[in-house]
PDB file of C-alpha atoms in Angstrom:
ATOM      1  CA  UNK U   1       0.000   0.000   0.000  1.00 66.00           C
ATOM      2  CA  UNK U   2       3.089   2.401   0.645  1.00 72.00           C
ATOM      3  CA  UNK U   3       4.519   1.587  -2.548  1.00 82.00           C
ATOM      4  CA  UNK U   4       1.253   2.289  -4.283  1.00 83.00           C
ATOM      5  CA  UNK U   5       0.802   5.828  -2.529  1.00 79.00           C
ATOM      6  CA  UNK U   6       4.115   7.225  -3.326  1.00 84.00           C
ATOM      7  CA  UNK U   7       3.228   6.202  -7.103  1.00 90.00           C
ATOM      8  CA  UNK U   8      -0.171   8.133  -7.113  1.00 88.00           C
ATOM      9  CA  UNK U   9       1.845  10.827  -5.118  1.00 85.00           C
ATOM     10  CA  UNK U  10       4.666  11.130  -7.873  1.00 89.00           C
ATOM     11  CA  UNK U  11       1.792  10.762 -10.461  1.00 90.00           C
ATOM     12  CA  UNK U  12      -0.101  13.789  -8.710  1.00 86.00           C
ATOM     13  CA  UNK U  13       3.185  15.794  -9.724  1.00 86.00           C
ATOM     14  CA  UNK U  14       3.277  15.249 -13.085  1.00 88.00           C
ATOM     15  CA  UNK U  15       0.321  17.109 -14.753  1.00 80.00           C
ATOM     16  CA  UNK U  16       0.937  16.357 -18.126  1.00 85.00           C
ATOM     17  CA  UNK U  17       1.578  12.275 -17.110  1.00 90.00           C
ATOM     18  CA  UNK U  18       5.394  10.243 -16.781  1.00 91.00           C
ATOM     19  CA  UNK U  19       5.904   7.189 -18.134  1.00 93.00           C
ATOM     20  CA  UNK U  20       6.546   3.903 -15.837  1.00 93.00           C
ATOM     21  CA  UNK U  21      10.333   4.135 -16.072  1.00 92.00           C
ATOM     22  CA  UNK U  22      10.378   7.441 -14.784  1.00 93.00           C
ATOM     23  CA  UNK U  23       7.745   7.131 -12.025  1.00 94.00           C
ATOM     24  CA  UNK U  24      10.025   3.595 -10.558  1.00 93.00           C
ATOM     25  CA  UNK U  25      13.044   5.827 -10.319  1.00 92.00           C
ATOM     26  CA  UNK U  26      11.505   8.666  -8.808  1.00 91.00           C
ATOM     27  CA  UNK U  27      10.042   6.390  -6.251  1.00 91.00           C
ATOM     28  CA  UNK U  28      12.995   4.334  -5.593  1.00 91.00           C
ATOM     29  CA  UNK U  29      10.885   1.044  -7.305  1.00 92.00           C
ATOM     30  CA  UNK U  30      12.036  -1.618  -9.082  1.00 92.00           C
ATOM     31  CA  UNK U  31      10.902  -1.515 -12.816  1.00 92.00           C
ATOM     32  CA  UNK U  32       8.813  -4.728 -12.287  1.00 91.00           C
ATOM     33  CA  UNK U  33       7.366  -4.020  -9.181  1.00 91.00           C
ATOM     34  CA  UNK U  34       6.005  -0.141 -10.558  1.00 92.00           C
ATOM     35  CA  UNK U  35       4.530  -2.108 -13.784  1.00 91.00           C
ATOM     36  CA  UNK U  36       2.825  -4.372 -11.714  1.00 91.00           C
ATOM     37  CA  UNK U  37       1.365  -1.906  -9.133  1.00 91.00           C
ATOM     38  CA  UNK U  38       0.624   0.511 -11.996  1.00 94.00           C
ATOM     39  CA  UNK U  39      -1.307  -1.907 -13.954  1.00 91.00           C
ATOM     40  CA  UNK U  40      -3.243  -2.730 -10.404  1.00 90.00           C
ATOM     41  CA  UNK U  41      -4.080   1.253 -10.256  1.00 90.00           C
ATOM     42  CA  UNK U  42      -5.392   1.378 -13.600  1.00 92.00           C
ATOM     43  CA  UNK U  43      -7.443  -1.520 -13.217  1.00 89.00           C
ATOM     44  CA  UNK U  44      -8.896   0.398  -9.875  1.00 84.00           C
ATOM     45  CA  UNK U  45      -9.354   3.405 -11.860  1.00 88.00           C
ATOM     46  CA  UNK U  46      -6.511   4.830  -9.510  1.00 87.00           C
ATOM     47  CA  UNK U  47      -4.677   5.568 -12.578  1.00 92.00           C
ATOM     48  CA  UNK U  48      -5.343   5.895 -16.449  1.00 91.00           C
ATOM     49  CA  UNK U  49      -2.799   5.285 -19.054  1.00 92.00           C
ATOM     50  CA  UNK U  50      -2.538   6.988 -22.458  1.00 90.00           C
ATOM     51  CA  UNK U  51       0.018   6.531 -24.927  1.00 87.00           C
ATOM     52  CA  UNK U  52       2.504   5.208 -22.822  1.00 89.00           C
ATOM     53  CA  UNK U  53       2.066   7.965 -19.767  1.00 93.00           C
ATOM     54  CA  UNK U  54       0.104   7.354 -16.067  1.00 93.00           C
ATOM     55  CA  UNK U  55      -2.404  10.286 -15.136  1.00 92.00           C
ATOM     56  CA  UNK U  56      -4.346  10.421 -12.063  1.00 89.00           C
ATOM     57  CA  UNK U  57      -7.654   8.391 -12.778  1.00 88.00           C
ATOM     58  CA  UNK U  58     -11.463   9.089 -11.786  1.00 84.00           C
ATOM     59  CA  UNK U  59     -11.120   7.216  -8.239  1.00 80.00           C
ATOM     60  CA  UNK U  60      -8.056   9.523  -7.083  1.00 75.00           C
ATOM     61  CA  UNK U  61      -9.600  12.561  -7.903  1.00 71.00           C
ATOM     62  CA  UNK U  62     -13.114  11.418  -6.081  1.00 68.00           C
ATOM     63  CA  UNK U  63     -10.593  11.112  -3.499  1.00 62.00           C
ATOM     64  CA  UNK U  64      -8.650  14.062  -3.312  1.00 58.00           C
ATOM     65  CA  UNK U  65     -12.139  16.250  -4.410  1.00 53.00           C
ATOM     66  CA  UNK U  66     -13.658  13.999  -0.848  1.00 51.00           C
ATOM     67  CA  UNK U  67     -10.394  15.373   0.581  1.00 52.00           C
ATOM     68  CA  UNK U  68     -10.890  19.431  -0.324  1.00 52.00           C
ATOM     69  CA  UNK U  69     -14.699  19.440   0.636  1.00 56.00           C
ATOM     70  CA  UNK U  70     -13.621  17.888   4.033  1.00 56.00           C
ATOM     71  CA  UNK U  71     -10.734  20.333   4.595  1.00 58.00           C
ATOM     72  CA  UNK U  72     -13.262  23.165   3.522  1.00 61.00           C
ATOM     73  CA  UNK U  73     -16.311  21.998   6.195  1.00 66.00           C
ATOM     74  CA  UNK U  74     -13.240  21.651   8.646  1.00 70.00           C
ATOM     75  CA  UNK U  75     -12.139  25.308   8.000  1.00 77.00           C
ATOM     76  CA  UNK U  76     -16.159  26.729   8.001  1.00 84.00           C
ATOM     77  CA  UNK U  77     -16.746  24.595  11.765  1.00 87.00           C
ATOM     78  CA  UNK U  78     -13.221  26.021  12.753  1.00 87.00           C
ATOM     79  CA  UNK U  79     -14.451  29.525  12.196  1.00 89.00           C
ATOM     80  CA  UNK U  80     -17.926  29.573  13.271  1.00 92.00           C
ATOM     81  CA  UNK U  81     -16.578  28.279  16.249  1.00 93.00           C
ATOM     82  CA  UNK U  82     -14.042  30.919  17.005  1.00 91.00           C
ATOM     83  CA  UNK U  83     -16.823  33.663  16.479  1.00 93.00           C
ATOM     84  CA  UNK U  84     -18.926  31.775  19.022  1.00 95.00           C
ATOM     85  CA  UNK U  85     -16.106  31.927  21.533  1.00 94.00           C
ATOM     86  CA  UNK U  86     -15.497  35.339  21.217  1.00 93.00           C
ATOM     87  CA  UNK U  87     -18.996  35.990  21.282  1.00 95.00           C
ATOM     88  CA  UNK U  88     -20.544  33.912  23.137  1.00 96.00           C
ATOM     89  CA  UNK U  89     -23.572  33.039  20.877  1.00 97.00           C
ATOM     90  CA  UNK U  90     -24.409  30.161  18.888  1.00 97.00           C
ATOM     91  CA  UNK U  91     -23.336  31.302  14.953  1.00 97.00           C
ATOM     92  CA  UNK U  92     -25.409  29.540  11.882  1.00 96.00           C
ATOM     93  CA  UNK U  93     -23.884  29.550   8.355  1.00 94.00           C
ATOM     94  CA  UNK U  94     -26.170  29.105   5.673  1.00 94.00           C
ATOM     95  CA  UNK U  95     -26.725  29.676   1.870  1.00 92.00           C
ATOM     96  CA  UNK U  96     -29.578  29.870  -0.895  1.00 94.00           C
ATOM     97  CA  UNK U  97     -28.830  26.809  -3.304  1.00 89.00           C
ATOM     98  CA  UNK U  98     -30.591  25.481  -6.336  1.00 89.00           C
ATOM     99  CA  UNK U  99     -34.220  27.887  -5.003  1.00 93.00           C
ATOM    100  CA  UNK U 100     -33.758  26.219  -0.845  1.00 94.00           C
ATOM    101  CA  UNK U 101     -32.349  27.258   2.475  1.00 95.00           C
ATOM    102  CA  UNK U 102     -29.327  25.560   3.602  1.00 92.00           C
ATOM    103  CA  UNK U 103     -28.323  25.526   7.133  1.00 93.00           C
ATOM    104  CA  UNK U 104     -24.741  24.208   6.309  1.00 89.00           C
ATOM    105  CA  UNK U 105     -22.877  24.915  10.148  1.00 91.00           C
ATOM    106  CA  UNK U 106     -24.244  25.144  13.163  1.00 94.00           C
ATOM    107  CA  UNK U 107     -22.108  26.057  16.443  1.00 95.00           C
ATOM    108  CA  UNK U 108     -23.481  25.778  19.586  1.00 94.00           C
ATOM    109  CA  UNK U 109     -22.325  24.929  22.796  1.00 91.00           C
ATOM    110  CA  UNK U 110     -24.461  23.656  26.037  1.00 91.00           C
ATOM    111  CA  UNK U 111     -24.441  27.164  27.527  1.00 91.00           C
ATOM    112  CA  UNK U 112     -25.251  28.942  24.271  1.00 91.00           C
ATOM    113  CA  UNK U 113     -27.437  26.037  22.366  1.00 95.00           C
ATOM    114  CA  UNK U 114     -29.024  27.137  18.990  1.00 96.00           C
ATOM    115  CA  UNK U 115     -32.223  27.289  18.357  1.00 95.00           C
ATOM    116  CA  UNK U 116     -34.300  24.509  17.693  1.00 92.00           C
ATOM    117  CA  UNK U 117     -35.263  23.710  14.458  1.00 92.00           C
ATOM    118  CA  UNK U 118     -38.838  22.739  15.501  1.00 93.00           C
ATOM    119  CA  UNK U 119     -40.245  23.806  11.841  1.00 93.00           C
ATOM    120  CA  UNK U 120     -38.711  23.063   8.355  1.00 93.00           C
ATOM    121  CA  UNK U 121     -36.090  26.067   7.853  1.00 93.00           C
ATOM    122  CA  UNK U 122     -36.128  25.457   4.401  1.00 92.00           C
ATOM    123  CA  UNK U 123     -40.170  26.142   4.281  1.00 95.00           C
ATOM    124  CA  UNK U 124     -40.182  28.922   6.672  1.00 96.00           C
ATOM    125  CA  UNK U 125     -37.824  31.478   5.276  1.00 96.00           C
ATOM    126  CA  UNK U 126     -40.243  33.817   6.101  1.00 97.00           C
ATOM    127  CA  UNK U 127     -40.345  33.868   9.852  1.00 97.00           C
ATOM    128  CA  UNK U 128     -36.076  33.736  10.584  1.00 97.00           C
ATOM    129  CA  UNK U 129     -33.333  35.976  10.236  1.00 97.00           C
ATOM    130  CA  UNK U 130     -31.619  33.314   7.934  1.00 97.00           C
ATOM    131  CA  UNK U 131     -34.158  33.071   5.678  1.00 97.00           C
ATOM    132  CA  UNK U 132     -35.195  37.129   5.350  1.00 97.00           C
ATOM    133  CA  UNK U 133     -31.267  37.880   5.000  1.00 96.00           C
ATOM    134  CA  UNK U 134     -31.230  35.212   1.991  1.00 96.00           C
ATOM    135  CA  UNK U 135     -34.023  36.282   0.654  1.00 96.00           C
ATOM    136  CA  UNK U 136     -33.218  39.916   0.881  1.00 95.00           C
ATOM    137  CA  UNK U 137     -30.409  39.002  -1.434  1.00 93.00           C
ATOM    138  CA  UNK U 138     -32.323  37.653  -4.071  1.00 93.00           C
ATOM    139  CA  UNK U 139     -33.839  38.773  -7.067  1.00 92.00           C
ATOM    140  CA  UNK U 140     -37.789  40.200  -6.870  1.00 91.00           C
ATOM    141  CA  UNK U 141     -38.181  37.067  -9.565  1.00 93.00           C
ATOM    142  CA  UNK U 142     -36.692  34.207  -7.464  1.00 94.00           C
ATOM    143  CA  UNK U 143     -38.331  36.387  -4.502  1.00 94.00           C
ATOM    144  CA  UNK U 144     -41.096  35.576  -5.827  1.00 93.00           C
ATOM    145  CA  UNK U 145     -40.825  32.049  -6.549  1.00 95.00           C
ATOM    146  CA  UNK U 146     -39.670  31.354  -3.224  1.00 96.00           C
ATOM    147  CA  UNK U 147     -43.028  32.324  -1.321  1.00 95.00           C
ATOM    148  CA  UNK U 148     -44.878  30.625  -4.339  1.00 95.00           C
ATOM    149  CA  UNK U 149     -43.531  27.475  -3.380  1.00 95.00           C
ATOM    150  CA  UNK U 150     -43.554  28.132   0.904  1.00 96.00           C
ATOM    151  CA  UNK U 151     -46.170  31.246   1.323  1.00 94.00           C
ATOM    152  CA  UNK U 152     -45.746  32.880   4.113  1.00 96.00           C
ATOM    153  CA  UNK U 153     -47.603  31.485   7.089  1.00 93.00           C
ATOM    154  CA  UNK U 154     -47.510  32.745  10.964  1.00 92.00           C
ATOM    155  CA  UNK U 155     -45.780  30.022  13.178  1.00 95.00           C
ATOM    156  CA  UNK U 156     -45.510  32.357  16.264  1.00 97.00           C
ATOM    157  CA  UNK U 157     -47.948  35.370  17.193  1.00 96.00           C
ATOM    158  CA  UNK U 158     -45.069  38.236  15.444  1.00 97.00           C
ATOM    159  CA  UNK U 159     -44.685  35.979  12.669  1.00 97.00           C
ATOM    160  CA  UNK U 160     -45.104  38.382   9.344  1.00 95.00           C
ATOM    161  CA  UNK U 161     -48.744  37.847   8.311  1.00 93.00           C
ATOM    162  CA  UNK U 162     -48.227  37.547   4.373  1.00 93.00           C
ATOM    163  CA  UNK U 163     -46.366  37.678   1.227  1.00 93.00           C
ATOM    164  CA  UNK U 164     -46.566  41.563   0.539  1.00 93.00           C
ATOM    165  CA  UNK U 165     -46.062  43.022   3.930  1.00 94.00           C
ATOM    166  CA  UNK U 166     -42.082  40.254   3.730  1.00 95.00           C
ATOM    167  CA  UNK U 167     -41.677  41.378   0.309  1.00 94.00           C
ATOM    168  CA  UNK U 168     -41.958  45.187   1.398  1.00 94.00           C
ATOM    169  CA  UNK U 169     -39.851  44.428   4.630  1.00 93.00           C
ATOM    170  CA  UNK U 170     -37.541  43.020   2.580  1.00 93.00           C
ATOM    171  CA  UNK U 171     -37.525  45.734  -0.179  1.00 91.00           C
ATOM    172  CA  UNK U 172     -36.562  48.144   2.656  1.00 91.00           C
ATOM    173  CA  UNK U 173     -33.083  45.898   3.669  1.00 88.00           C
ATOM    174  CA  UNK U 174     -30.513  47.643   2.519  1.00 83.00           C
ATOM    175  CA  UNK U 175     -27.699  46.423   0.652  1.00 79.00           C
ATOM    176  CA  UNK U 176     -25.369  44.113   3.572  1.00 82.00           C
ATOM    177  CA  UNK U 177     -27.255  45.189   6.450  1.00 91.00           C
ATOM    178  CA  UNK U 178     -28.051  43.271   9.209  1.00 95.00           C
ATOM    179  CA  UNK U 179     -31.210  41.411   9.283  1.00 96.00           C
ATOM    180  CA  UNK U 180     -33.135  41.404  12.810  1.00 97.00           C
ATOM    181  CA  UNK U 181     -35.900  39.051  13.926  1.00 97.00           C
ATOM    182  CA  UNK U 182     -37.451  38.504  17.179  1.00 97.00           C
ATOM    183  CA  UNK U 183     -39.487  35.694  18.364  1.00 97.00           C
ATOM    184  CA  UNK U 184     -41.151  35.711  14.616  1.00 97.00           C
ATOM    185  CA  UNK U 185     -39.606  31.381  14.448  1.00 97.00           C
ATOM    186  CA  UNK U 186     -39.855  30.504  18.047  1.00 97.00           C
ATOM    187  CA  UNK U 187     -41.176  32.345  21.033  1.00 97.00           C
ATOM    188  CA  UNK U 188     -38.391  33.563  23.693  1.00 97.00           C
ATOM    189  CA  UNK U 189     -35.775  33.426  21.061  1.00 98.00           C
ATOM    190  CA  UNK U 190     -34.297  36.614  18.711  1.00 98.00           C
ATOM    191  CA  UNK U 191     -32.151  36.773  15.790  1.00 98.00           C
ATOM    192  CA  UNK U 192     -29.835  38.629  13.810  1.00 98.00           C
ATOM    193  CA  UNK U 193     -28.478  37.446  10.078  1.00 97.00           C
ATOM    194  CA  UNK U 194     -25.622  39.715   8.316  1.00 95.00           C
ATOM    195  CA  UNK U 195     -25.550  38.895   4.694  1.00 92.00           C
ATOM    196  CA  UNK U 196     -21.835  37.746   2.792  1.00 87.00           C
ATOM    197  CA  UNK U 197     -20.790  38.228  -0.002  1.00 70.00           C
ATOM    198  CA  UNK U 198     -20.001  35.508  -1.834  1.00 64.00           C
ATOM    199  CA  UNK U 199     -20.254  35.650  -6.054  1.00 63.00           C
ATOM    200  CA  UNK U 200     -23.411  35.254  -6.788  1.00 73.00           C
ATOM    201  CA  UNK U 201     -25.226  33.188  -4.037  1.00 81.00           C
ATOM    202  CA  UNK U 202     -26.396  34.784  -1.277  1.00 89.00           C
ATOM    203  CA  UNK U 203     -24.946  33.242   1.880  1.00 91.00           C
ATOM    204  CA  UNK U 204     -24.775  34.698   5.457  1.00 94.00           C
ATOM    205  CA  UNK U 205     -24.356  34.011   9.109  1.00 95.00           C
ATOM    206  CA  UNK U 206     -26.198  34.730  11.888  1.00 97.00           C
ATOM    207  CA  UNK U 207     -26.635  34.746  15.674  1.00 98.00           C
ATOM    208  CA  UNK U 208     -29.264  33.687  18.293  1.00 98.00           C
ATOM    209  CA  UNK U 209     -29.812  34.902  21.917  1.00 97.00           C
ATOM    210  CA  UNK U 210     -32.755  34.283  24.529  1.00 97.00           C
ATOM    211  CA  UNK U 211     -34.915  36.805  24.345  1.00 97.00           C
ATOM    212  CA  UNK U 212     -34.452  37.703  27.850  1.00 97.00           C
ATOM    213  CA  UNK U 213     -31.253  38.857  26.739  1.00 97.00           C
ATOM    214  CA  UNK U 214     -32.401  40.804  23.403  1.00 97.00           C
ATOM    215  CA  UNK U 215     -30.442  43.906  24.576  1.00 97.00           C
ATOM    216  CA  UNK U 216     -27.415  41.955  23.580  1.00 97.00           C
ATOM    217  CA  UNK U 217     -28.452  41.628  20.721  1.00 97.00           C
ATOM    218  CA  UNK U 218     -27.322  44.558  18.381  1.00 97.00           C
ATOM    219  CA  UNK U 219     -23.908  44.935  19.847  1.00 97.00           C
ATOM    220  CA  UNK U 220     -23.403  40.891  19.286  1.00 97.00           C
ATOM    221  CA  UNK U 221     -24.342  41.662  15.722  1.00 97.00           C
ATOM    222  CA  UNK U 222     -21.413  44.678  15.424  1.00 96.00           C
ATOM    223  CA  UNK U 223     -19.470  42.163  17.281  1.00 95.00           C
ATOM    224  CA  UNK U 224     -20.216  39.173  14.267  1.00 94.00           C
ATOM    225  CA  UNK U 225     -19.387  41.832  11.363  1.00 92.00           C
ATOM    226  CA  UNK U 226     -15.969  42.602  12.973  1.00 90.00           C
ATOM    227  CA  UNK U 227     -15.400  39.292  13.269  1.00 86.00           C
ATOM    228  CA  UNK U 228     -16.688  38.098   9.934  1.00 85.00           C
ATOM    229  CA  UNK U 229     -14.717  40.995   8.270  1.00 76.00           C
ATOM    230  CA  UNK U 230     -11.254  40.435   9.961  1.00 71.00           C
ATOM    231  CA  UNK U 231     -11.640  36.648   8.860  1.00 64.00           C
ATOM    232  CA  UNK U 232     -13.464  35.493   6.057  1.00 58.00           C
ATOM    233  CA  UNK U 233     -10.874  37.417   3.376  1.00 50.00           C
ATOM    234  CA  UNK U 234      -8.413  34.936   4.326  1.00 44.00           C
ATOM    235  CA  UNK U 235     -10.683  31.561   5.067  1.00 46.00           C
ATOM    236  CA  UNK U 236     -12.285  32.124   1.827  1.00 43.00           C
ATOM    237  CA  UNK U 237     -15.108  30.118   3.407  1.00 47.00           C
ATOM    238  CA  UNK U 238     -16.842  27.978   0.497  1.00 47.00           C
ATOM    239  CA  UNK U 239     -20.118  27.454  -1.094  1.00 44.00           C
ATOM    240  CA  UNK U 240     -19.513  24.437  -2.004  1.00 43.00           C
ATOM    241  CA  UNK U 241     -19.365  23.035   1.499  1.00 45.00           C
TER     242      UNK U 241
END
């Protein structure tokens, strides 16, 4: 199996392929013993030959594209969880994808739990600071598309009571300003969303608190934008988590 890695390591380096010869020297490898663990690799799918030259096959680059994504979800948890340390909030990341909210990171901690998701985030976009920051990203078109397929309806008694009084709320959110929603999802909780930029998909995080302890709430929020601008240049937190 060692023998094997250090070919589809020396392999890796060679973008434009190396023939068997060179790959045995370069991993210290008898010429019989590369050919036979090349021709193993190839049948695998580990490796594909062409005219004499090895390139990196379909099942290594699964691998090593399995390998990035995990890295990436690594760095997002990483981060979220040093904003919920120096906050001291639970911190939700979450994009619009393909017309649905996704909640992709959640950090929480047993003194600070999130909020729980006791009705379908994805059909109640409407009611939390997620879902109003994403959808005050969009488009009036997929705006509108959105609430055709989940209308607004009132989970809580300061839930938003339908689609034109959102869609003017949402009209009136400036361009990456905070998002603030309280108790509208679930009674004795509020919210606050900031919206990222990130190409074109809207994307954001946000924050939760008890809503005993609302009047934290706005200077957590300056606390999260600090935070989210000091770090995410250099995390270059993905969408494709």
């Amino acid at each position: 199996m060692q023998r094997a890695m250090r070919l589809l390591e020396s392999v890796a380096e060679h973008e434009h392929g190396a023939p068997a010869k060179q790959l045995a020297r370069e991993t210290g490898l008898a010429l019989p013993t590369a050919y036979h663990l090349l021709r193993t690799l190839v049948h695998e799918g580990y490796l594909r030959r062409d005219q004499g030259l090895f390139f990196l096959g379909e099942a290594a680059e699964r691998l090593s594209s399995s390998g990035a994504q995990e890295k990436r979800r690594s760095t997002i948890a990483e981060t979220l969880a040093h904003w919920r340390d120096a906050i001291g909030v639970p911190v939700y990341y979450a994009i619009y994808r393909d017309g649905e909210i996704e909640v992709m990171c959640v950090s929480e901690t047993p003194g600070n739990p999130a909020v729980e998701e006791w009705a379908d985030f994805r059909e109640t976009a409407h009611a939390h600071a997620i879902g109003q920051c994403l959808l005050s990203q969009l488009g009036e078109d997929a705006r509108r598309d959105h609430l055709d397929r989940y209308p607004v309806q009132a989970i809580t008694p300061y839930t938003v009571r339908d689609n034109h009084t959102l869609l003017r709320r949402l009209d009136r959110t400036r361009r990456m300003e905070p998002v603030f929603e309280r108790q509208e999802y679930a009674l004795g909780t509020v919210c606050a969303a900031i919206p990222i930029t990130m190409g074109t998909t809207a994307a954001t995080v946000a924050i939760s608190l008890p809503a005993h302890q609302a009047d934290r709430l706005a200077a957590a929020t300056r606390q999260l934008q600090s935070e989210v601008g000091r770090l995410l240049g250099s995390l270059a937190i993905s969408i494709s988590i």
